[in-house]
Short mmCIF file of C-alpha atoms in Angstrom, two decimals:
data_model
loop_
_atom_site.label_atom_id
_atom_site.label_comp_id
_atom_site.label_asym_id
_atom_site.label_seq_id
_atom_site.Cartn_x
_atom_site.Cartn_y
_atom_site.Cartn_z
CA GLN A 1 0.20 -0.14 0.19
CA SER A 2 1.03 3.88 -1.61
CA ALA A 3 1.17 6.40 0.88
CA LEU A 4 -1.91 8.48 0.05
CA THR A 5 -0.41 11.66 -2.51
CA GLN A 6 0.77 15.03 -1.06
CA PRO A 7 1.95 18.62 -2.60
CA ALA A 8 5.29 18.44 -0.62
CA SER A 9 4.50 22.46 -0.20
CA VAL A 10 1.86 24.90 -0.41
CA SER A 11 2.36 28.30 0.57
CA GLY A 12 0.35 31.65 0.97
CA SER A 13 0.74 35.01 2.80
CA PRO A 14 -1.64 35.78 5.77
CA GLY A 15 -5.29 36.44 5.34
CA GLN A 16 -4.91 33.67 2.01
CA SER A 17 -6.82 30.40 1.88
CA ILE A 18 -4.37 27.72 0.83
CA THR A 19 -5.68 24.30 0.07
CA ILE A 20 -3.66 20.84 -0.16
CA SER A 21 -4.75 18.32 -1.80
CA CYS A 22 -4.71 14.29 -0.30
CA THR A 23 -4.88 11.64 -4.11
CA GLY A 24 -5.22 8.53 -2.85
CA THR A 25 -7.39 5.29 -4.62
CA SER A 26 -10.73 4.07 -4.76
CA SER A 27 -8.97 1.18 -2.31
CA ASP A 28 -8.77 4.30 0.49
CA VAL A 29 -9.70 7.29 -0.02
CA GLY A 30 -12.67 6.83 -1.79
CA SER A 31 -14.25 4.21 -0.32
CA TYR A 32 -14.57 5.66 3.44
CA ASN A 33 -15.28 8.92 4.56
CA LEU A 34 -12.11 8.28 7.07
CA VAL A 35 -9.84 11.20 6.21
CA SER A 36 -8.19 12.80 9.01
CA TRP A 37 -5.41 15.48 8.61
CA TYR A 38 -2.99 16.23 11.50
CA GLN A 39 -0.90 18.99 11.27
CA GLN A 40 2.87 19.14 12.52
CA HIS A 41 5.77 22.28 14.08
CA PRO A 42 8.92 21.15 13.80
CA GLY A 43 10.18 18.49 16.86
CA LYS A 44 6.62 18.19 18.66
CA ALA A 45 3.70 15.28 18.64
CA PRO A 46 0.95 15.29 15.49
CA LYS A 47 -2.42 17.40 16.34
CA LEU A 48 -5.50 16.23 15.48
CA MET A 49 -7.17 18.50 12.84
CA ILE A 50 -9.95 16.50 10.87
CA TYR A 51 -11.67 14.00 11.29
CA GLU A 52 -14.05 11.55 9.61
CA VAL A 53 -13.96 13.80 6.30
CA SER A 54 -14.78 16.76 7.65
CA LYS A 55 -15.48 16.69 11.55
CA ARG A 56 -13.64 19.28 13.67
CA PRO A 57 -12.18 18.26 16.92
CA SER A 58 -13.13 20.63 20.11
CA GLY A 59 -10.70 23.44 20.13
CA VAL A 60 -9.42 23.69 16.57
CA SER A 61 -10.30 26.79 14.98
CA ASN A 62 -13.28 27.04 12.16
CA ARG A 63 -10.58 28.44 9.76
CA PHE A 64 -9.55 24.73 9.13
CA SER A 65 -11.76 22.63 6.67
CA GLY A 66 -11.80 18.95 5.19
CA SER A 67 -13.92 17.56 2.23
CA LYS A 68 -13.84 14.77 -0.39
CA SER A 69 -13.87 14.33 -4.14
CA GLY A 70 -13.11 10.56 -5.73
CA ASN A 71 -10.68 9.87 -4.38
CA THR A 72 -9.08 13.04 -3.46
CA ALA A 73 -9.33 14.17 -0.07
CA SER A 74 -8.41 18.33 0.50
CA LEU A 75 -7.88 20.54 3.71
CA THR A 76 -8.65 24.28 3.52
CA ILE A 77 -7.01 26.78 5.66
CA SER A 78 -8.81 29.90 4.89
CA GLY A 79 -7.31 33.74 6.78
CA LEU A 80 -3.82 31.94 7.19
CA GLN A 81 -2.05 32.77 10.08
CA ALA A 82 1.39 32.41 11.16
CA GLU A 83 1.28 29.78 13.26
CA ASP A 84 -0.17 27.60 10.45
CA GLU A 85 3.79 27.14 9.44
CA ALA A 86 3.51 23.23 9.90
CA ASP A 87 3.33 20.03 8.63
CA TYR A 88 0.61 18.27 7.24
CA TYR A 89 -0.27 15.20 6.93
CA CYS A 90 -3.42 13.53 5.49
CA CYS A 91 -4.80 9.66 6.74
CA SER A 92 -7.29 7.21 5.66
CA TYR A 93 -8.83 3.91 6.49
CA ALA A 94 -7.32 1.57 3.60
CA GLY A 95 -9.92 -1.71 4.17
CA SER A 96 -9.08 -4.69 7.21
CA SER A 97 -5.84 -5.00 5.58
CA THR A 98 -3.93 -2.50 5.00
CA PHE A 99 -6.34 -0.71 7.51
CA GLU A 100 -4.79 2.78 7.83
CA VAL A 101 -1.89 4.72 5.41
CA PHE A 102 -0.39 8.88 5.84
CA GLY A 103 -0.04 10.97 2.83
CA THR A 104 3.25 11.93 2.21
CA GLY A 105 3.41 15.03 3.89
CA THR A 106 2.75 18.67 2.87
CA LYS A 107 4.51 22.79 3.57
CA VAL A 108 2.95 24.78 4.71
CA THR A 109 4.88 28.76 4.27
CA VAL A 110 3.50 31.16 5.63
CA LEU A 111 4.56 34.30 3.47
CA GLN B 1 -6.64 14.94 30.36
CA VAL B 2 -5.63 12.50 28.26
CA GLN B 3 -1.84 11.93 27.79
CA LEU B 4 1.32 9.72 27.08
CA GLN B 5 4.35 8.83 27.69
CA GLU B 6 6.72 7.03 25.38
CA SER B 7 9.91 5.45 26.92
CA GLY B 8 12.76 3.15 26.90
CA PRO B 9 16.27 2.69 24.79
CA GLY B 10 17.69 5.29 22.31
CA LEU B 11 19.39 2.84 21.04
CA VAL B 12 19.22 -0.54 19.14
CA LYS B 13 22.18 -2.34 17.85
CA PRO B 14 21.14 -3.45 14.09
CA SER B 15 19.61 -7.35 13.92
CA GLU B 16 18.15 -6.93 17.90
CA THR B 17 14.76 -5.89 19.19
CA LEU B 18 13.43 -2.54 19.49
CA SER B 19 11.29 -2.29 22.56
CA LEU B 20 8.57 0.91 24.08
CA THR B 21 6.16 1.22 26.29
CA CYS B 22 3.80 3.59 25.95
CA ALA B 23 2.72 5.16 29.86
CA VAL B 24 -1.24 6.24 29.21
CA SER B 25 -2.85 8.41 32.27
CA GLY B 26 -6.08 10.24 32.54
CA TYR B 27 -7.62 7.57 31.10
CA SER B 28 -8.28 3.79 31.88
CA ILE B 29 -7.26 1.32 28.44
CA SER B 30 -10.11 -0.47 30.20
CA SER B 31 -12.46 1.98 29.26
CA GLY B 32 -11.94 1.68 25.36
CA TYR B 33 -10.42 3.16 22.43
CA TYR B 34 -7.67 1.32 20.28
CA TRP B 35 -4.19 2.42 21.10
CA GLY B 36 -1.16 2.71 17.93
CA TRP B 37 1.87 3.39 17.72
CA ILE B 38 3.05 5.15 14.47
CA ARG B 39 6.71 6.70 13.28
CA GLN B 40 8.53 8.72 11.42
CA PRO B 41 11.69 8.61 10.61
CA PRO B 42 14.08 11.74 10.58
CA GLY B 43 12.87 13.61 7.86
CA LYS B 44 10.15 11.99 6.52
CA GLY B 45 6.53 11.49 6.32
CA LEU B 46 4.27 9.15 9.31
CA GLU B 47 3.80 6.31 9.35
CA TRP B 48 0.97 3.52 11.06
CA ILE B 49 3.09 0.58 12.68
CA GLY B 50 0.20 -0.88 14.54
CA SER B 51 -3.35 -0.98 16.96
CA ILE B 52 -4.27 -3.05 20.01
CA TYR B 53 -7.81 -2.62 21.57
CA HIS B 54 -7.99 -2.89 25.75
CA SER B 55 -8.54 -7.21 24.75
CA GLY B 56 -5.29 -7.56 23.22
CA SER B 57 -7.01 -7.53 19.50
CA THR B 58 -4.60 -6.27 17.72
CA TYR B 59 -4.16 -4.71 13.61
CA TYR B 60 -0.96 -4.55 12.30
CA ASN B 61 0.58 -2.13 9.04
CA PRO B 62 1.36 -5.32 7.11
CA SER B 63 4.69 -4.44 5.65
CA LEU B 64 5.43 -4.83 9.09
CA LYS B 65 3.91 -7.16 10.49
CA SER B 66 6.42 -10.20 10.46
CA ARG B 67 8.04 -8.13 12.56
CA VAL B 68 5.90 -6.27 14.65
CA THR B 69 3.88 -7.40 18.40
CA ILE B 70 2.35 -4.67 19.94
CA SER B 71 0.74 -5.81 23.27
CA VAL B 72 -1.26 -3.97 26.12
CA ASP B 73 -0.71 -4.06 29.99
CA THR B 74 -4.57 -2.85 31.48
CA SER B 75 -2.71 -3.18 35.16
CA LYS B 76 -0.86 -0.79 34.54
CA ASN B 77 -2.61 1.03 31.96
CA GLN B 78 0.02 1.12 28.99
CA PHE B 79 0.79 -1.03 26.19
CA SER B 80 4.11 -1.99 24.13
CA LEU B 81 5.91 -2.15 20.83
CA LYS B 82 8.47 -4.66 19.86
CA LEU B 83 10.00 -4.28 16.70
CA SER B 84 12.61 -7.22 15.67
CA SER B 85 15.83 -7.14 13.50
CA VAL B 86 16.25 -3.95 13.20
CA THR B 87 17.64 -1.76 11.23
CA ALA B 88 19.20 1.13 9.95
CA ALA B 89 15.32 2.18 8.68
CA ASP B 90 13.87 1.92 11.83
CA THR B 91 16.00 4.84 13.28
CA ALA B 92 13.05 7.00 13.97
CA VAL B 93 11.11 9.33 16.10
CA TYR B 94 8.04 7.01 17.35
CA TYR B 95 5.02 7.84 18.34
CA CYS B 96 2.02 6.68 20.70
CA ALA B 97 -1.00 7.39 20.50
CA ARG B 98 -5.13 7.22 21.04
CA GLU B 99 -7.12 5.87 18.81
CA HIS B 100 -10.88 6.07 17.76
CA SER B 101 -11.56 2.66 17.04
CA SER B 102 -14.32 2.42 13.73
CA SER B 103 -13.16 6.07 12.55
CA TYR B 104 -9.65 5.27 12.62
CA TYR B 105 -8.28 8.72 13.23
CA PHE B 106 -5.67 9.80 16.23
CA ASP B 107 -6.62 11.76 18.51
CA TYR B 108 -4.01 11.95 22.15
CA TRP B 109 -0.52 11.86 20.71
CA GLY B 110 2.28 10.97 22.87
CA GLN B 111 5.74 13.17 23.05
CA GLY B 112 6.92 10.86 20.81
CA THR B 113 10.78 8.91 21.62
CA LEU B 114 13.89 9.01 19.27
CA VAL B 115 15.21 5.34 18.25
CA THR B 116 18.58 5.60 16.49
CA VAL B 117 19.80 2.01 14.98
CA SER B 118 23.19 1.64 15.29
CA SER B 119 25.99 -0.86 16.25
#
């Protein structure tokens, strides 16, 4: 099972919106609404930002939103802030043989 | 507040077995959820290793399954990872985390511990 494909980097200016894609296959992202997104600052543990494609845990800013179309999931950050600069990873359930697969990761830079 | 803390040797020799423990506080493992291990090689992405339920039921990443054993000790409220026949490719930060069963996401994470495989 290969990792889900994410762009290596995405950048934007403060206040702008950016979208990070997470492309899988019909065996993972396309088959299940079980995509989650994690934010990771350097030297820190990942933090859950989105689960079940579009649900936000308590305490996560509503500037973060998730969606899915076909085999591609997306994370949108609106009103980009300096603190959003971090690595972001998607993760999807991939069935009862593979179970879970992470994305390749995307570095978000705030210009 | 759920907290997880990894512990174990920071240096393991090639061909030996890597052993880590995750101590959980603020929540009883016996109350539910799955409990998982994820690793991250230096400068690289995340890789799910495997997960365990309090009953002992496990599921593993197929690419690591032949070398991985995850166990749980509910009396100590902790769970453990053993990875056998390690090579330099197993050098990584190892994280433990709480996983929502049936939804397959991790909501609480430990701080991570670096394990280096080297002679």
